[in-house]
mmCIF file of C-alpha atoms and ligand atoms in Angstrom:
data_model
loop_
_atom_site.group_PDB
_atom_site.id
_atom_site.type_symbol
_atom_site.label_atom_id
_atom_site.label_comp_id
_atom_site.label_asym_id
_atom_site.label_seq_id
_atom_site.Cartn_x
_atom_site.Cartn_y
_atom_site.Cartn_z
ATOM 1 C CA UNK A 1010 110.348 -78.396 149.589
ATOM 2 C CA UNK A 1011 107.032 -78.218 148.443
ATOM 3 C CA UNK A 1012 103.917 -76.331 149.843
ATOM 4 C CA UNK A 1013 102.481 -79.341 151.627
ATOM 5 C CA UNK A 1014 106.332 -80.124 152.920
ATOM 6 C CA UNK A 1015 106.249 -76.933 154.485
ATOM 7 C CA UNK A 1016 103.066 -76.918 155.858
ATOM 8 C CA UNK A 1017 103.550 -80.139 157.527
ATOM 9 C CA UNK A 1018 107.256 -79.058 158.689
ATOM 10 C CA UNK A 1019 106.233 -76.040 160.149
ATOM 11 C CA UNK A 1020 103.580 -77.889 162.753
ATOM 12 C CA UNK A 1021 106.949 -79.472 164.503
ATOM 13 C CA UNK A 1022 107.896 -75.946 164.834
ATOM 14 C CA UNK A 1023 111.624 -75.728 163.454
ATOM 15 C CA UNK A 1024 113.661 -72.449 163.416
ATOM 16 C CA UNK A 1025 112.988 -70.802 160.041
ATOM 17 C CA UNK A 1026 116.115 -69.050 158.849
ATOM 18 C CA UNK A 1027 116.688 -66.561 156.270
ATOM 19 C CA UNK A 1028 119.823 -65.636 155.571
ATOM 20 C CA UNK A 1029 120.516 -62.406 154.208
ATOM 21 C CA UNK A 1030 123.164 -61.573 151.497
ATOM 22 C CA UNK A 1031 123.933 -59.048 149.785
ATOM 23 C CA UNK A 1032 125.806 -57.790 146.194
ATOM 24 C CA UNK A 1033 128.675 -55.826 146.438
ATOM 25 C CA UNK A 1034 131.975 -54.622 145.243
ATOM 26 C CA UNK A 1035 134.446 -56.898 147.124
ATOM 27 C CA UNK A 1036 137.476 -55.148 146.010
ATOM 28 C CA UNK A 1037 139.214 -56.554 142.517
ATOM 29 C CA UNK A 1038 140.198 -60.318 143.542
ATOM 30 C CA UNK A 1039 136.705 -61.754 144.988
ATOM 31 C CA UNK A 1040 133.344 -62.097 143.457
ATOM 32 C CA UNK A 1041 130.465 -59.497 144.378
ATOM 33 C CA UNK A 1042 128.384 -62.254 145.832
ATOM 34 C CA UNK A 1043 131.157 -63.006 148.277
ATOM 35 C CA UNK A 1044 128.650 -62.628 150.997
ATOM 36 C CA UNK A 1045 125.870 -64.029 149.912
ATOM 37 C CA UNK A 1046 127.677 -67.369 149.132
ATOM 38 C CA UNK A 1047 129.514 -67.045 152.833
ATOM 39 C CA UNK A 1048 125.819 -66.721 154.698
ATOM 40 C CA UNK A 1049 124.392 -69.305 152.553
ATOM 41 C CA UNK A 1050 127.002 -71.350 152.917
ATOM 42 C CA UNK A 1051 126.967 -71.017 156.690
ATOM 43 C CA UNK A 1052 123.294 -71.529 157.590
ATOM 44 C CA UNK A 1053 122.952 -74.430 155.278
ATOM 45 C CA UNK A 1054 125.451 -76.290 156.780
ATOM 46 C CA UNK A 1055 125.239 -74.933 160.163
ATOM 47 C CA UNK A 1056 121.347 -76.209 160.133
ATOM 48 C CA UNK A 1057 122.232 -79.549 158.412
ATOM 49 C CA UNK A 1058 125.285 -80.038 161.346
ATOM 50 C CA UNK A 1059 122.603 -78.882 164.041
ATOM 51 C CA UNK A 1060 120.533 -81.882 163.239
ATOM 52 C CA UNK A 1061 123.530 -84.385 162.863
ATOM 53 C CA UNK A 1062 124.937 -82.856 165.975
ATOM 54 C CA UNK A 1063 122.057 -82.090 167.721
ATOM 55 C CA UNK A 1064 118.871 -83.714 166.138
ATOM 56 C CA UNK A 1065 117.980 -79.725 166.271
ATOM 57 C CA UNK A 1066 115.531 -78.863 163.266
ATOM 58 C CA UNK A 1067 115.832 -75.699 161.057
ATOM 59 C CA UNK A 1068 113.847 -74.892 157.609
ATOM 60 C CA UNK A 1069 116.211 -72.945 155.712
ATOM 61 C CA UNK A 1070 114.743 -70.226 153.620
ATOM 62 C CA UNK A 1071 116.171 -68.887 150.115
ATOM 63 C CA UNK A 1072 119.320 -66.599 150.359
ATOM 64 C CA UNK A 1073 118.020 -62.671 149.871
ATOM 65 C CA UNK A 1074 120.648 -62.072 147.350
ATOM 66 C CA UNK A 1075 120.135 -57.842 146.975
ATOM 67 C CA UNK A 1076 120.687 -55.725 150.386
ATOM 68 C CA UNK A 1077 121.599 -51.798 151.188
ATOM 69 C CA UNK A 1078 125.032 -51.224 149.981
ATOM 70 C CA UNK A 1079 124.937 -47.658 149.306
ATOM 71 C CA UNK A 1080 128.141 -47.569 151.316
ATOM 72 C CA UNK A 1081 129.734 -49.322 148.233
ATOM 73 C CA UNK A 1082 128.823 -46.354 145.661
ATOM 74 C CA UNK A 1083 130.213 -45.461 142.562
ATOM 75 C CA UNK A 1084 132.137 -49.376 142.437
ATOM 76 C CA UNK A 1085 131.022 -51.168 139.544
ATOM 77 C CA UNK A 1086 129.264 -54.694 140.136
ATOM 78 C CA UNK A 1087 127.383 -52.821 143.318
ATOM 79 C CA UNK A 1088 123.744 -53.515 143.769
ATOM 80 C CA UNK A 1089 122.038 -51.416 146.573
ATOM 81 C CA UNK A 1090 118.087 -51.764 147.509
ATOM 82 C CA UNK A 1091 117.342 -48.263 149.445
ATOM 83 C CA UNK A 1092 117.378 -49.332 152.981
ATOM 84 C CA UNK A 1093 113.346 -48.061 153.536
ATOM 85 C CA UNK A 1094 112.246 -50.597 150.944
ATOM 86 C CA UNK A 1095 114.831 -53.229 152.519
ATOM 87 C CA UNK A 1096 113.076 -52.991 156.036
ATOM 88 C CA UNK A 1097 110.051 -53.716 154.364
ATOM 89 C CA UNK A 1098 110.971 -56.945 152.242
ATOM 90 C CA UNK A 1099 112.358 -57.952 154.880
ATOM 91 C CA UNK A 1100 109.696 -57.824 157.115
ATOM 92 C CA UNK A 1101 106.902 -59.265 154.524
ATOM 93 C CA UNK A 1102 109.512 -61.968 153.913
ATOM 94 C CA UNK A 1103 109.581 -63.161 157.362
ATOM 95 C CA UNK A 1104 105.314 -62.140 157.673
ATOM 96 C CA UNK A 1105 105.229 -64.843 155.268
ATOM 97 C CA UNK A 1106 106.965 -67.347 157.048
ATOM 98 C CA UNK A 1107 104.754 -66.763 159.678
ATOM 99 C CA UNK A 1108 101.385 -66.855 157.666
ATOM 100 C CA UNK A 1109 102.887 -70.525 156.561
ATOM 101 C CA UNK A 1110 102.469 -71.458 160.528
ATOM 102 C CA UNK A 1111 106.184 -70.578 161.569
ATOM 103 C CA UNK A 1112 106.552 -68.716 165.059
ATOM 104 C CA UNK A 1113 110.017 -69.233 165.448
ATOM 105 C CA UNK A 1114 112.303 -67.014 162.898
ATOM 106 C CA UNK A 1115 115.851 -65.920 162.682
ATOM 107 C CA UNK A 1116 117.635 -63.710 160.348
ATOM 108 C CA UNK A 1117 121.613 -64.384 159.442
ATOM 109 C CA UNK A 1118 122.860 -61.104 157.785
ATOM 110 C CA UNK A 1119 125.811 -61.777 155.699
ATOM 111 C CA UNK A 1120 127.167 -57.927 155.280
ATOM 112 C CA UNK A 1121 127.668 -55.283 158.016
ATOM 113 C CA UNK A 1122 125.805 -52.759 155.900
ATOM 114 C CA UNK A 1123 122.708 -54.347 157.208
ATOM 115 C CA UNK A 1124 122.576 -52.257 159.694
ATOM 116 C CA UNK A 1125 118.845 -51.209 159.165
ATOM 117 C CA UNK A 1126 117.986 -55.253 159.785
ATOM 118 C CA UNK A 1127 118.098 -55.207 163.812
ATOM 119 C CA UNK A 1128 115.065 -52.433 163.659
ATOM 120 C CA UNK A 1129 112.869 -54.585 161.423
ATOM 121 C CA UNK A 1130 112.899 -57.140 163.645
ATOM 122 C CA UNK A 1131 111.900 -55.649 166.707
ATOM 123 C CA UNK A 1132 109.205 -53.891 164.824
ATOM 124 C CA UNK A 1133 107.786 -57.154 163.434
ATOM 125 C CA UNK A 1134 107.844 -58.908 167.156
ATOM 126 C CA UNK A 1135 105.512 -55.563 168.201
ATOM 127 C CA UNK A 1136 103.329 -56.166 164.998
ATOM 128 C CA UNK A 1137 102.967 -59.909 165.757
ATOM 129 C CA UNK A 1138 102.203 -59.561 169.374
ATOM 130 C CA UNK A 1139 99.683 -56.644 168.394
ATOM 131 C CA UNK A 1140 98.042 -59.320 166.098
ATOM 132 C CA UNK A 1141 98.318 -61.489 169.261
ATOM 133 C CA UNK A 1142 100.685 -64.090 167.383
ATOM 134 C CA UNK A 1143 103.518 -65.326 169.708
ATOM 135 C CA UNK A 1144 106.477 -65.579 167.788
ATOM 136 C CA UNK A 1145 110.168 -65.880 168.912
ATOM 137 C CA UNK A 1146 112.547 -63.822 166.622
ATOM 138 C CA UNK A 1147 116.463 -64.139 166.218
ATOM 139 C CA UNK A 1148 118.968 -62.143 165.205
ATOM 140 C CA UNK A 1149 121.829 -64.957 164.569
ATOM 141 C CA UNK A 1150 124.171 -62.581 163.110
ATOM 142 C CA UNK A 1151 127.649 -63.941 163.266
ATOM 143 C CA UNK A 1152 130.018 -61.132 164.205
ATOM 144 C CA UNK A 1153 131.651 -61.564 167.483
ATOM 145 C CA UNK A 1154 132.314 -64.851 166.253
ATOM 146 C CA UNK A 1155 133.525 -63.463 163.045
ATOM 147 C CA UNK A 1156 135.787 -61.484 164.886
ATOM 148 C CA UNK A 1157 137.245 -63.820 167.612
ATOM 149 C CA UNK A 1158 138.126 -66.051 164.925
ATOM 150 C CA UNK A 1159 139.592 -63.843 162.582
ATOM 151 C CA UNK A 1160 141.625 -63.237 165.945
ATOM 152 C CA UNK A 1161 142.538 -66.790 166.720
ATOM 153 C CA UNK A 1162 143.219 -67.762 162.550
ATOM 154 C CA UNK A 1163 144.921 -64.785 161.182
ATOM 155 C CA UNK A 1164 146.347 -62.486 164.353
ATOM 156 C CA UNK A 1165 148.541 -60.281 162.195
ATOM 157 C CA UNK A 1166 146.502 -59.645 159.239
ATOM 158 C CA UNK A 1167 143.029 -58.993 160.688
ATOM 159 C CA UNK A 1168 139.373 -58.474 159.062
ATOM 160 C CA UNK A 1169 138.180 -56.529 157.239
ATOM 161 C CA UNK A 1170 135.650 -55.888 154.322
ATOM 162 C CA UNK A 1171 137.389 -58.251 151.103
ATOM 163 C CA UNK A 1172 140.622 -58.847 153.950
ATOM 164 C CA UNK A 1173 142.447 -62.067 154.701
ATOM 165 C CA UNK A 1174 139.308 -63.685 156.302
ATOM 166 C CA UNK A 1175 137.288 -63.094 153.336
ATOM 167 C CA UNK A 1176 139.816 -63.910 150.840
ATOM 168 C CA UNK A 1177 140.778 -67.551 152.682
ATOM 169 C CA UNK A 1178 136.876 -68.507 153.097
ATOM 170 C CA UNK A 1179 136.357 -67.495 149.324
ATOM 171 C CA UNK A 1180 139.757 -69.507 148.549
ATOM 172 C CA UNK A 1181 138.605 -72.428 150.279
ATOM 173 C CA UNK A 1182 134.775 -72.465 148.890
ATOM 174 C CA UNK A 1183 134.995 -71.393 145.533
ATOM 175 C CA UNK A 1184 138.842 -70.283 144.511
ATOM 176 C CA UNK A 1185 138.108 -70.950 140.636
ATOM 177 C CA UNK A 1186 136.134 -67.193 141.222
ATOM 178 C CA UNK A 1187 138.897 -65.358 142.946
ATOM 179 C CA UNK A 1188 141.444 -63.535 140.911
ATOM 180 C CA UNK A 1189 144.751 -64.463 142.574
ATOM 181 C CA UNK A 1190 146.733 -61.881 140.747
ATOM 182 C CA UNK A 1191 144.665 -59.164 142.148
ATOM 183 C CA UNK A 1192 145.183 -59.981 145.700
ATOM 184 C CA UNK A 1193 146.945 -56.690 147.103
ATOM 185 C CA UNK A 1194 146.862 -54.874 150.054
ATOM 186 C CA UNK A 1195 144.722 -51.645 150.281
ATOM 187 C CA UNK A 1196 145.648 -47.915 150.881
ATOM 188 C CA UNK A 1197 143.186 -46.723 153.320
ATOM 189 C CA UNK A 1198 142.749 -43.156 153.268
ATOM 190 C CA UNK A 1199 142.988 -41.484 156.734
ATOM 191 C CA UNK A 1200 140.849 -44.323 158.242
ATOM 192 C CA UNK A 1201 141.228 -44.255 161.937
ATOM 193 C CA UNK A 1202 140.885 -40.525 162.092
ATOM 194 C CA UNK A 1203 138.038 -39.490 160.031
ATOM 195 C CA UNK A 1204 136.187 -42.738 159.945
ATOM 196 C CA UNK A 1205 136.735 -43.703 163.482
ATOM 197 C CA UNK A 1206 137.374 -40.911 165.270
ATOM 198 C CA UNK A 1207 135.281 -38.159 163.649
ATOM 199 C CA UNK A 1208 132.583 -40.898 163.128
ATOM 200 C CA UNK A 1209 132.386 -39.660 159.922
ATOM 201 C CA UNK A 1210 130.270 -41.625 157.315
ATOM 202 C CA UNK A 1211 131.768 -42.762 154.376
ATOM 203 C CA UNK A 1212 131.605 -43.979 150.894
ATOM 204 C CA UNK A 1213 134.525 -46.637 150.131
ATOM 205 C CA UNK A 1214 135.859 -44.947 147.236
ATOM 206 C CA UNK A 1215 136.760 -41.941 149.876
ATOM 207 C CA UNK A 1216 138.385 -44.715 152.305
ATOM 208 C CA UNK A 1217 140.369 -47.461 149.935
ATOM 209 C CA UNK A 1218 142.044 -47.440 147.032
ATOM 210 C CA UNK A 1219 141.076 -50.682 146.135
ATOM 211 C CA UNK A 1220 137.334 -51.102 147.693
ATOM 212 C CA UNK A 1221 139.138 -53.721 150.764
ATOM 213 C CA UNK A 1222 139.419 -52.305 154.249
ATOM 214 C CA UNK A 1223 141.605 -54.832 154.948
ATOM 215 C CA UNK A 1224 145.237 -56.568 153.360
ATOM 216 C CA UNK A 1225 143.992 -59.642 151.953
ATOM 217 C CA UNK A 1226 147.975 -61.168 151.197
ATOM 218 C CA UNK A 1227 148.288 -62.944 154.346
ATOM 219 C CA UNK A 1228 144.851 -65.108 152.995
ATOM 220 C CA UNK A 1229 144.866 -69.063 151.872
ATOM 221 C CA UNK A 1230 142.617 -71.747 151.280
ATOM 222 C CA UNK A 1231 144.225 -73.945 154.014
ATOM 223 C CA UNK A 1232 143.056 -70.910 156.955
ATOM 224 C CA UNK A 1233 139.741 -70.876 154.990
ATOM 225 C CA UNK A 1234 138.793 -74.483 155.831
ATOM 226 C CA UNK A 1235 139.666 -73.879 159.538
ATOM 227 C CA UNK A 1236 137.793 -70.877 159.745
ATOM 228 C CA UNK A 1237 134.570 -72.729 157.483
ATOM 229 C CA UNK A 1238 134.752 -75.420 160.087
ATOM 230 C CA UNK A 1239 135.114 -73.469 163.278
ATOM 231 C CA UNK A 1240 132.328 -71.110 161.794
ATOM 232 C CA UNK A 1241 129.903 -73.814 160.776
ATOM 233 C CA UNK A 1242 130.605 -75.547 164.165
ATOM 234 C CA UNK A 1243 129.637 -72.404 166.100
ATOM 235 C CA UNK A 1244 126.467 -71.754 164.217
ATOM 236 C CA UNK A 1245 125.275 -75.323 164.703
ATOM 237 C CA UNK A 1246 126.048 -74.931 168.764
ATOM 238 C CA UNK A 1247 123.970 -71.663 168.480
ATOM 239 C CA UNK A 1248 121.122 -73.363 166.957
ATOM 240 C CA UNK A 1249 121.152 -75.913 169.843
ATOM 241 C CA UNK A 1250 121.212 -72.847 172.185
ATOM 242 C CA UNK A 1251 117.880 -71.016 170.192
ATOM 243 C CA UNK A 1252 116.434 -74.614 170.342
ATOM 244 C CA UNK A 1253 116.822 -74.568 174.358
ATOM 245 C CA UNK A 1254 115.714 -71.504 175.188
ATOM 246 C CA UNK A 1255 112.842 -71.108 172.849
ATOM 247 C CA UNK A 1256 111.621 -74.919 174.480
ATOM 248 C CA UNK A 1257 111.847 -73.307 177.398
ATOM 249 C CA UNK A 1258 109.353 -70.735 176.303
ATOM 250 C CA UNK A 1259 106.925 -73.573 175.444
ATOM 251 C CA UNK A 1260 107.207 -72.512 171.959
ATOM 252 C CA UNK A 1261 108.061 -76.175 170.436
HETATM 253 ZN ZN1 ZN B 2102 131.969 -59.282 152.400
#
């Protein structure tokens, strides 16, 4: 869209949505933007289903390809931004949106390393209402639903960081980058006790012998278009449920 586009767009106050990916070692059979193409994937046609479903509006901001991933260490194909100059891109990314006349934001993050994401965003809602800006802000983050599914599609197998779930929505959106030969299950490392248990935090390389905390064998292309449809179907039904709530607010 261009500048004026925007501009115009944002006086009919849509949902502005950044989605937030990250690159990362995704063990030796999927690509290290595995979750940057999943999130992207997801909001874009989550927020173009909203509208056909819905007639619910979104503007979809550019995928933040680089996150933290200092968790992923010492794997090749890793890219980590230190998580105290994350917070702050993140924020000035989303202070933007709202200098462009957008007061109603939500963030998608595409990697459970984000965990530094949650504390931006209640610092930016304390900054805005400081500046005496009303803004609503949402944290659209996908994981229960993540994990239900993975539940419902692939019982025995699981999750998992570069796992079946993974693996099937990277073999149904873009197999031609997943290296079928390399598809092999993990050995995790005394994973419930000291990661669990003792809490203790942990590089990968210490956990996995193959960078996956779960066994991707169980994955296919045929699960992976259930779970993309499911997924994209619960992510438009959430936008129709930010779209109530904020009306309700008198914010649109
Ligand atoms: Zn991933």
């Amino acid at each position: 869209m261009t500048s004026t586009e925007l501009a115009r767009a944002a006086r009919s106050h849509p949902l502005a949505i950044l989605p937030l990916g990250c690159t990362e070692q995704h063990a030796s059979h999927l690509p290290v933007d595995a979750d940057t193409y999943q999130v992207e994937r997801l909001v874009r046609d989550g927020a173009r289903l909203a509208r056909e479903r819905h007639a619910v509006e979104a503007v979809v901001l550019p995928t933040l390809p680089y996150g933290p991933a200092a968790e992923h260490f010492g794997f090749a194909g890793t890219i980590s931004v230190p998580s105290e100059l994350y917070v702050g891109l993140v924020k000035h990314v989303l202070m933007s949106a709202l200098d462009s006349g957008f007061d109603r934001l939500a963030v998608v993050r595409g990697c459970t390393g984000h965990w530094v994401v949650p504390g931006a965003l209640w610092d930016l809602k304390a900054e805005a209402r400081r500046a005496s800006r009303m803004v609503t802000i949402h944290d659209l983050t996908m994981e229960t639903d993540y994990r239900e599914l993975t539940k419902k599609h692939l019982p025995a197998a699981g999750g998992g960081h570069a796992g079946a779930m993974e693996t099937s929505l990277l073999l149904a959106g873009r197999p031609e980058l997943v290296d079928a030969d390399a598809i092999v299950a993990p050995t995790l490392r005394s994973f419930p006790e000291r990661y669990v248990d003792a809490g203790e935090v942990f590089l990968f390389d210490e956990a996995t012998s193959t960078g996956a905390l779960g066994d991707p064998s169980a994955a296919s292309a045929k699960i992976g278009d259930v779970l993309w449809s499911d997924l994209i179907g619960r992510f438009a039904d959430r936008l129709k449920i930010v779209a109530e709530q904020d009306r309700a607010l008198g914010r649109m």
